[in-house]
């Protein structure tokens, strides 16, 4: 899906590496009953959180959504760590270049949950996030090229 | 899907961090021809193996299943390392906090394969497992919070 | 899907560990509009690139494909780093044992993009690759066994 950000001018004119690039790939696993608007808003929330707190450049947005049947998103009925879940549970997994601080990660989680709740009314308990690190050289954004050399 | 464990009492009353937490996210990729019972039993087997050998707390169960067409789960017809596969192949990928010993991982693989075979008669050759490490701070189990600080 | 390589003789007679084993799991996320031939050729291209440049043994081919609706593969309309994308975008994520050099990774990206373009005419801009490392002990290729001990 092509995403339009009509009010923002592109910042990049070249493929020059930049500080702060984290090159995220976001996987979103969500119920088939979620509306198209919800899917869109969840993707927006993750992207906006990256821009706001994780120093991700604008337009570095690559996300894969998979919709699931009820028996394909599995969580504990009893809850876990005092948190209870419903079939609206949204699983978000971000693979990115390591290096974000604990504080940034905390803000990242909060920003995502706050925005999804504000836009879609999803209970914050039902927003689940997992992060995986990789290296700068572990990404090709197209053209068969490694856009960033290792530091 | 809400999962009921009727015979077990919850152990947690708070979100206090605990030793041994590994915070797994399990991805299960399986044929569309698999029965609902098979899907359920595969998820149970991975969860039970974590409890039994990997020191995962009860109710720390978060799993994402994706069902696939025949041409979407690809394996070598010739087999690999002396193991042959069939279209029943089940791919299990676990992202968790690093630190399990080699011995624990060996027992984890064995436990999963044994239980899936015992419950569903799936050939053990067709049970394929991959593990990925992450950090303690790389997880939000809901509420936009980081439940565990880094050690 | 069983894959036949009729012109190649198997190299392995045992499960003896070998140098160079990287044990990849490949996830391919692609549009539902992609033909079966395209899906097949993308899988082949990733496999062939591994053999050609990443020292992966023949038949070490385990791939999971997921087909997606248009709103499930999300990319920046404005492009990124000077690269623009279309709905044909193919997301390839490889989890493997760490240790490939930067040079090998560069050749790996190029080989994949070249072959997909040659076989299917997919724009090289629309071929997107992400790598994730894991350890030698993080894999069970079947039978509930850890085929490779850690080095």
Coordinates of C-alpha atoms in Angstrom, one line a residue:
Chain A
X1 CA 0.0 0.0 0.0
X2 CA 1.4 3.4 -0.9
X3 CA 1.3 5.8 2.0
X4 CA 1.0 9.4 1.4
X5 CA 2.3 12.0 3.8
X6 CA 1.1 15.1 1.9
X7 CA 2.2 17.7 4.4
X8 CA 5.8 16.7 4.8
X9 CA 8.7 17.4 2.5
X10 CA 11.2 14.6 1.9
X11 CA 14.4 15.1 3.8
X12 CA 16.6 12.9 1.7
X13 CA 18.2 13.6 -1.6
X14 CA 20.8 10.9 -1.5
X15 CA 21.6 7.5 0.0
X16 CA 24.2 9.0 2.3
X17 CA 24.2 7.1 5.6
X18 CA 23.0 9.1 8.6
X19 CA 23.3 8.8 12.3
X20 CA 20.2 7.4 14.0
X21 CA 19.2 5.1 11.2
X22 CA 17.6 2.0 12.6
X23 CA 16.2 0.4 9.6
X24 CA 13.1 -1.2 11.1
X25 CA 11.0 -4.0 9.6
X26 CA 7.7 -4.1 11.5
X27 CA 5.5 -7.2 11.6
X28 CA 1.9 -6.7 12.8
X29 CA -0.2 -9.7 13.6
X30 CA -3.9 -8.8 14.1
X31 CA -7.3 -10.3 14.1
X32 CA -9.2 -10.7 10.8
X33 CA -12.1 -8.9 12.4
X34 CA -10.0 -5.7 12.7
X35 CA -11.2 -3.0 10.4
X36 CA -9.1 -1.6 7.6
X37 CA -8.9 1.7 9.5
X38 CA -7.6 -0.1 12.6
X39 CA -4.9 -1.9 10.6
X40 CA -3.9 1.5 9.1
X41 CA -3.9 3.3 12.4
X42 CA -1.8 0.5 14.1
X43 CA 0.8 0.9 11.3
X44 CA 0.7 4.6 11.7
X45 CA 1.2 4.4 15.4
X46 CA 4.3 2.3 15.1
X47 CA 5.7 4.5 12.5
X48 CA 4.9 7.7 14.4
X49 CA 6.5 6.3 17.6
X50 CA 9.7 5.6 15.7
X51 CA 9.9 9.1 14.4
X52 CA 9.0 10.6 17.7
X53 CA 11.2 8.7 20.1
X54 CA 13.6 6.3 18.2
X55 CA 15.2 8.7 15.8
X56 CA 14.0 6.9 12.8
X57 CA 14.1 9.0 9.6
X58 CA 10.9 9.9 7.9
X59 CA 9.8 7.5 5.2
X60 CA 11.8 4.6 6.7
X61 CA 8.5 2.7 6.9
X62 CA 8.4 -0.9 6.0
X63 CA 5.6 -3.0 7.6
X64 CA 4.1 -6.4 7.0
X65 CA 0.6 -7.1 8.3
X66 CA -0.9 -10.6 8.7
X67 CA -4.5 -11.0 9.6
X68 CA -5.4 -14.1 11.7
X69 CA -8.3 -16.4 12.6
X70 CA -9.3 -16.4 16.3
X71 CA -7.3 -19.6 17.0
X72 CA -4.1 -18.2 15.4
X73 CA -3.4 -15.5 18.0
X74 CA -2.9 -17.3 21.2
X75 CA -2.7 -15.7 24.7
X76 CA -3.2 -16.9 28.2
X77 CA -6.8 -16.7 29.4
X78 CA -5.5 -16.1 32.9
X79 CA -3.6 -13.1 31.8
X80 CA 0.1 -12.6 32.6
X81 CA 1.9 -10.4 35.0
X82 CA -1.4 -9.0 36.0
X83 CA -2.4 -8.0 32.5
X84 CA -5.5 -9.6 30.8
X85 CA -6.0 -10.0 27.1
X86 CA -8.9 -10.2 24.7
X87 CA -9.2 -11.4 21.1
X88 CA -8.4 -7.8 20.0
X89 CA -4.7 -8.5 21.0
X90 CA -2.3 -7.0 18.5
X91 CA 1.2 -8.5 18.3
X92 CA 3.9 -6.1 17.0
X93 CA 7.4 -7.3 16.3
X94 CA 10.1 -4.9 15.2
X95 CA 13.5 -6.0 13.8
X96 CA 15.9 -3.1 13.7
X97 CA 19.5 -2.1 14.2
X98 CA 20.5 -2.4 17.8
X99 CA 21.5 0.5 19.9
X100 CA 18.4 2.1 21.2
X101 CA 18.6 2.8 25.0
X102 CA 16.3 1.4 27.6
X103 CA 14.7 4.8 28.0
X104 CA 14.0 5.1 24.3
X105 CA 12.5 1.6 24.2
X106 CA 10.2 2.5 27.2
X107 CA 9.0 5.6 25.4
X108 CA 8.6 3.7 22.2
X109 CA 6.2 1.2 23.8
X110 CA 4.2 3.9 25.5
X111 CA 3.9 6.0 22.4
X112 CA 2.6 3.1 20.4
X113 CA 0.0 2.0 23.0
X114 CA -1.1 5.6 23.6
X115 CA -1.7 6.3 19.9
X116 CA -3.5 3.0 19.2
X117 CA -5.7 3.6 22.2
X118 CA -6.4 7.2 21.2
X119 CA -7.2 6.4 17.6
X120 CA -8.9 3.1 17.8
X121 CA -9.9 2.6 21.5
X122 CA -7.9 -0.7 21.7
X123 CA -7.3 -1.6 25.3
X124 CA -3.6 -0.9 26.1
X125 CA -3.4 -4.4 27.6
X126 CA -4.0 -5.7 24.1
X127 CA -0.9 -4.1 22.6
X128 CA 2.0 -6.4 22.7
X129 CA 5.5 -5.5 21.4
X130 CA 8.7 -7.5 20.8
X131 CA 12.0 -6.1 19.5
X132 CA 14.8 -7.9 17.7
X133 CA 18.3 -6.5 17.0
X134 CA 20.3 -6.8 13.9
X135 CA 23.4 -5.0 12.4
X136 CA 23.7 -2.1 10.0
X137 CA 25.0 -4.3 7.3
X138 CA 21.9 -6.6 7.6
X139 CA 19.7 -4.6 5.3
X140 CA 19.1 -4.0 1.7
X141 CA 16.4 -1.4 1.0
X142 CA 16.3 -2.3 -2.7
X143 CA 18.5 -2.4 -5.8
X144 CA 20.4 -5.3 -4.5
X145 CA 22.6 -2.9 -2.5
X146 CA 23.7 -2.7 1.1
X147 CA 22.7 0.9 1.8
X148 CA 24.7 1.1 5.0
X149 CA 28.1 -0.2 5.8
X150 CA 28.9 -1.4 9.3
X151 CA 30.2 1.2 11.7
Chain B
X1 CA -8.0 -17.5 21.3
X2 CA -8.4 -17.6 25.0
X3 CA -6.8 -20.7 26.5
X4 CA -8.0 -22.3 29.6
X5 CA -5.8 -24.2 32.0
X6 CA -8.6 -25.2 34.5
X7 CA -6.5 -27.3 36.8
X8 CA -3.7 -24.8 37.5
X9 CA -3.8 -21.8 39.9
X10 CA -2.2 -18.6 38.7
X11 CA 1.2 -18.0 40.3
X12 CA 1.5 -14.3 39.8
X13 CA -0.1 -11.6 41.8
X14 CA 2.1 -8.7 40.7
X15 CA 4.4 -7.7 37.8
X16 CA 7.5 -8.2 39.9
X17 CA 10.3 -9.4 37.6
X18 CA 11.4 -13.0 38.2
X19 CA 14.5 -15.0 37.5
X20 CA 14.1 -17.3 34.5
X21 CA 11.7 -15.2 32.6
X22 CA 12.4 -15.7 28.9
X23 CA 9.4 -13.9 27.4
X24 CA 8.9 -16.0 24.3
X25 CA 7.0 -15.1 21.2
X26 CA 6.3 -18.2 19.2
X27 CA 5.6 -18.2 15.5
X28 CA 4.1 -21.4 14.1
X29 CA 3.8 -21.8 10.3
X30 CA 1.7 -24.9 9.3
X31 CA -0.3 -26.3 6.4
X32 CA -3.8 -25.1 5.8
X33 CA -4.8 -28.8 5.8
X34 CA -3.8 -29.2 9.5
X35 CA -6.9 -29.7 11.7
X36 CA -7.8 -27.2 14.4
X37 CA -6.9 -29.9 16.9
X38 CA -3.4 -30.2 15.4
X39 CA -2.9 -26.4 15.5
X40 CA -4.0 -26.4 19.2
X41 CA -1.8 -29.3 20.1
X42 CA 1.3 -27.8 18.4
X43 CA 0.9 -24.6 20.4
X44 CA 0.4 -26.6 23.6
X45 CA 3.5 -28.7 22.9
X46 CA 5.7 -25.6 22.5
X47 CA 4.2 -24.0 25.6
X48 CA 4.5 -27.2 27.7
X49 CA 8.2 -27.6 26.6
X50 CA 8.9 -24.1 27.8
X51 CA 7.4 -24.8 31.2
X52 CA 9.1 -28.2 31.5
X53 CA 12.6 -27.4 30.4
X54 CA 13.2 -23.7 29.7
X55 CA 12.0 -22.2 33.0
X56 CA 9.3 -20.2 31.4
X57 CA 6.6 -19.1 33.9
X58 CA 3.1 -20.4 33.5
X59 CA 0.8 -18.3 31.4
X60 CA 3.7 -16.7 29.5
X61 CA 2.1 -17.9 26.3
X62 CA 2.0 -15.8 23.3
X63 CA 1.8 -17.5 19.9
X64 CA 1.1 -16.5 16.4
X65 CA 0.0 -19.2 13.9
X66 CA -0.1 -18.7 10.2
X67 CA -1.7 -21.3 7.9
X68 CA -0.2 -21.8 4.5
X69 CA -0.9 -23.2 1.0
X70 CA 1.3 -26.1 -0.2
X71 CA 3.7 -23.8 -2.2
X72 CA 4.2 -21.6 0.8
X73 CA 6.1 -24.0 3.1
X74 CA 9.2 -25.0 1.1
X75 CA 11.6 -27.7 2.0
X76 CA 14.2 -29.8 0.1
X77 CA 12.7 -32.8 -1.7
X78 CA 16.1 -34.6 -1.2
X79 CA 15.9 -34.0 2.5
X80 CA 18.7 -32.5 4.5
X81 CA 21.3 -34.0 6.9
X82 CA 19.7 -37.3 6.3
X83 CA 16.2 -36.1 7.3
X84 CA 13.3 -36.2 4.9
X85 CA 10.3 -34.0 5.0
X86 CA 6.6 -34.1 3.9
X87 CA 4.0 -31.4 3.3
X88 CA 3.1 -31.8 7.0
X89 CA 6.2 -29.9 7.9
X90 CA 5.7 -27.5 10.8
X91 CA 8.0 -24.5 11.2
X92 CA 8.3 -23.2 14.7
X93 CA 10.3 -20.0 15.4
X94 CA 10.8 -18.8 19.0
X95 CA 12.0 -15.3 19.8
X96 CA 13.0 -15.1 23.5
X97 CA 15.5 -13.6 25.9
X98 CA 18.9 -15.1 25.4
X99 CA 20.6 -17.2 28.1
X100 CA 19.3 -20.8 27.8
X101 CA 22.1 -23.3 27.8
X102 CA 22.8 -25.7 25.0
X103 CA 21.5 -28.5 27.2
X104 CA 18.2 -26.8 27.8
X105 CA 17.8 -26.1 24.1
X106 CA 18.4 -29.8 23.3
X107 CA 15.7 -30.8 25.8
X108 CA 13.4 -28.1 24.5
X109 CA 13.6 -29.5 20.9
X110 CA 13.1 -33.0 22.1
X111 CA 10.1 -32.2 24.3
X112 CA 8.3 -30.4 21.5
X113 CA 8.9 -33.2 19.0
X114 CA 7.9 -35.9 21.4
X115 CA 4.7 -34.2 22.4
X116 CA 3.6 -33.3 18.9
X117 CA 4.3 -36.9 17.8
X118 CA 2.5 -38.3 20.8
X119 CA -0.6 -36.2 20.4
X120 CA -0.9 -35.8 16.6
X121 CA 1.3 -38.5 15.1
X122 CA 3.3 -36.0 13.2
X123 CA 6.6 -37.5 12.0
X124 CA 9.4 -36.0 14.2
X125 CA 11.3 -35.2 11.0
X126 CA 8.5 -32.7 10.1
X127 CA 9.0 -30.6 13.3
X128 CA 11.5 -27.8 12.6
X129 CA 12.6 -25.3 15.2
X130 CA 14.5 -22.0 15.1
X131 CA 15.4 -19.8 18.0
X132 CA 16.2 -16.1 18.1
X133 CA 17.6 -14.2 21.0
X134 CA 16.6 -10.8 22.3
X135 CA 17.1 -8.7 25.4
X136 CA 15.1 -8.4 28.6
X137 CA 14.2 -4.8 27.7
X138 CA 12.9 -5.8 24.3
X139 CA 9.4 -6.7 25.4
X140 CA 6.2 -5.0 26.3
X141 CA 3.5 -7.4 27.4
X142 CA 0.8 -4.7 27.3
X143 CA -0.1 -1.3 28.8
X144 CA 2.7 0.4 26.8
X145 CA 5.1 -0.7 29.6
X146 CA 8.5 -2.4 29.7
X147 CA 7.7 -5.1 32.2
X148 CA 11.4 -6.1 32.8
X149 CA 14.4 -3.8 33.1
X150 CA 17.7 -5.0 31.7
X151 CA 19.9 -6.9 34.1
Chain C
X1 CA 6.0 -28.0 -1.4
X2 CA 8.6 -30.6 -2.4
X3 CA 11.3 -29.1 -4.5
X4 CA 13.2 -31.1 -7.1
X5 CA 16.7 -30.4 -8.2
X6 CA 17.0 -33.1 -10.8
X7 CA 20.4 -32.2 -12.2
X8 CA 22.3 -32.1 -8.9
X9 CA 23.6 -35.0 -6.9
X10 CA 23.2 -34.9 -3.2
X11 CA 26.5 -34.0 -1.4
X12 CA 25.5 -35.3 2.0
X13 CA 25.5 -38.8 3.2
X14 CA 25.5 -38.1 6.9
X15 CA 24.6 -35.5 9.5
X16 CA 28.2 -34.6 10.1
X17 CA 28.5 -30.9 10.9
X18 CA 30.3 -28.9 8.2
X19 CA 32.1 -25.6 8.1
X20 CA 30.0 -22.9 6.5
X21 CA 26.6 -24.2 7.6
X22 CA 24.4 -21.2 8.1
X23 CA 21.0 -22.8 8.6
X24 CA 18.8 -20.2 7.1
X25 CA 15.1 -19.8 7.6
X26 CA 13.7 -17.5 4.9
X27 CA 10.5 -15.6 5.2
X28 CA 9.1 -14.2 2.0
X29 CA 6.2 -11.7 2.2
X30 CA 4.7 -11.0 -1.2
X31 CA 1.5 -9.7 -2.8
X32 CA -1.5 -12.0 -3.4
X33 CA -1.4 -10.9 -7.0
X34 CA 2.0 -12.5 -7.5
X35 CA 1.8 -15.6 -9.8
X36 CA 2.8 -19.0 -8.5
X37 CA 5.8 -18.8 -10.9
X38 CA 6.9 -15.6 -9.3
X39 CA 6.7 -17.1 -5.8
X40 CA 8.7 -20.1 -6.9
X41 CA 11.3 -18.0 -8.7
X42 CA 11.8 -15.7 -5.6
X43 CA 12.3 -18.7 -3.4
X44 CA 14.8 -20.1 -5.9
X45 CA 16.7 -16.9 -6.1
X46 CA 17.2 -16.7 -2.4
X47 CA 18.3 -20.3 -2.3
X48 CA 20.6 -19.9 -5.3
X49 CA 22.2 -16.8 -3.8
X50 CA 22.9 -18.7 -0.6
X51 CA 24.6 -21.5 -2.5
X52 CA 26.5 -19.1 -4.7
X53 CA 27.9 -16.6 -2.2
X54 CA 27.0 -17.5 1.4
X55 CA 28.5 -21.1 1.5
X56 CA 25.2 -22.6 2.3
X57 CA 25.1 -26.4 1.6
X58 CA 22.8 -27.7 -1.1
X59 CA 19.4 -28.7 0.1
X60 CA 19.5 -26.4 3.1
X61 CA 16.4 -24.8 1.9
X62 CA 13.6 -23.9 4.3
X63 CA 11.3 -21.1 3.3
X64 CA 8.0 -19.7 4.5
X65 CA 5.9 -17.6 2.1
X66 CA 3.0 -15.4 3.1
X67 CA 0.8 -13.8 0.5
X68 CA -0.7 -10.4 1.4
X69 CA -3.5 -8.0 0.6
X70 CA -2.5 -4.6 -0.8
X71 CA -2.9 -2.9 2.6
X72 CA -0.7 -5.5 4.3
X73 CA 2.6 -4.7 2.7
X74 CA 3.3 -1.1 3.6
X75 CA 6.0 1.1 2.2
X76 CA 6.7 4.9 1.9
X77 CA 5.0 6.4 -1.1
X78 CA 7.8 9.0 -1.2
X79 CA 10.4 6.3 -1.4
X80 CA 13.3 6.1 0.9
X81 CA 17.1 6.8 0.3
X82 CA 16.2 7.7 -3.3
X83 CA 14.5 4.4 -4.0
X84 CA 10.9 4.2 -4.9
X85 CA 8.6 1.3 -4.4
X86 CA 5.5 -0.3 -6.0
X87 CA 2.8 -2.8 -4.8
X88 CA 5.1 -5.5 -6.3
X89 CA 7.4 -5.0 -3.3
X90 CA 8.8 -8.3 -2.0
X91 CA 10.0 -8.5 1.6
X92 CA 12.6 -11.1 2.3
X93 CA 13.8 -11.8 5.9
X94 CA 16.5 -14.4 6.5
X95 CA 17.3 -15.7 10.0
X96 CA 20.7 -17.6 9.9
X97 CA 23.8 -18.3 11.9
X98 CA 25.9 -15.2 12.3
X99 CA 29.3 -14.9 10.7
X100 CA 28.9 -13.9 7.1
X101 CA 31.2 -11.0 6.1
X102 CA 30.0 -7.7 4.9
X103 CA 31.3 -8.6 1.5
X104 CA 29.4 -11.8 1.4
X105 CA 26.2 -10.0 2.4
X106 CA 26.7 -7.4 -0.3
X107 CA 27.0 -10.2 -2.9
X108 CA 24.0 -12.0 -1.4
X109 CA 21.8 -9.0 -1.8
X110 CA 23.0 -8.4 -5.4
X111 CA 22.6 -12.0 -6.4
X112 CA 19.0 -12.2 -5.1
X113 CA 18.0 -8.9 -6.9
X114 CA 19.7 -9.9 -10.1
X115 CA 18.0 -13.3 -10.3
X116 CA 14.5 -12.1 -9.4
X117 CA 14.8 -9.3 -12.0
X118 CA 16.2 -11.7 -14.6
X119 CA 13.5 -14.3 -14.1
X120 CA 10.5 -12.2 -13.3
X121 CA 11.2 -8.7 -14.4
X122 CA 10.6 -7.4 -10.8
X123 CA 12.1 -4.0 -10.4
X124 CA 15.2 -4.3 -8.2
X125 CA 13.9 -1.4 -6.1
X126 CA 11.1 -3.7 -5.1
X127 CA 13.4 -6.4 -3.6
X128 CA 13.9 -5.7 0.1
X129 CA 16.1 -7.9 2.4
X130 CA 16.6 -8.1 6.1
X131 CA 19.0 -10.5 7.9
X132 CA 18.8 -11.7 11.5
X133 CA 21.6 -13.6 13.3
X134 CA 21.3 -16.6 15.6
X135 CA 23.6 -19.2 17.0
X136 CA 24.6 -22.7 15.8
X137 CA 22.7 -24.3 18.7
X138 CA 19.5 -22.4 17.8
X139 CA 18.3 -24.9 15.2
X140 CA 16.5 -28.2 15.1
X141 CA 16.1 -29.5 11.5
X142 CA 13.8 -32.3 12.7
X143 CA 13.7 -35.4 14.9
X144 CA 13.7 -33.2 18.0
X145 CA 17.5 -33.0 17.7
X146 CA 20.1 -30.2 17.8
X147 CA 22.0 -31.0 14.6
X148 CA 24.9 -28.7 15.3
X149 CA 26.6 -28.1 18.6
X150 CA 27.9 -24.6 19.4
X151 CA 31.5 -24.0 18.3

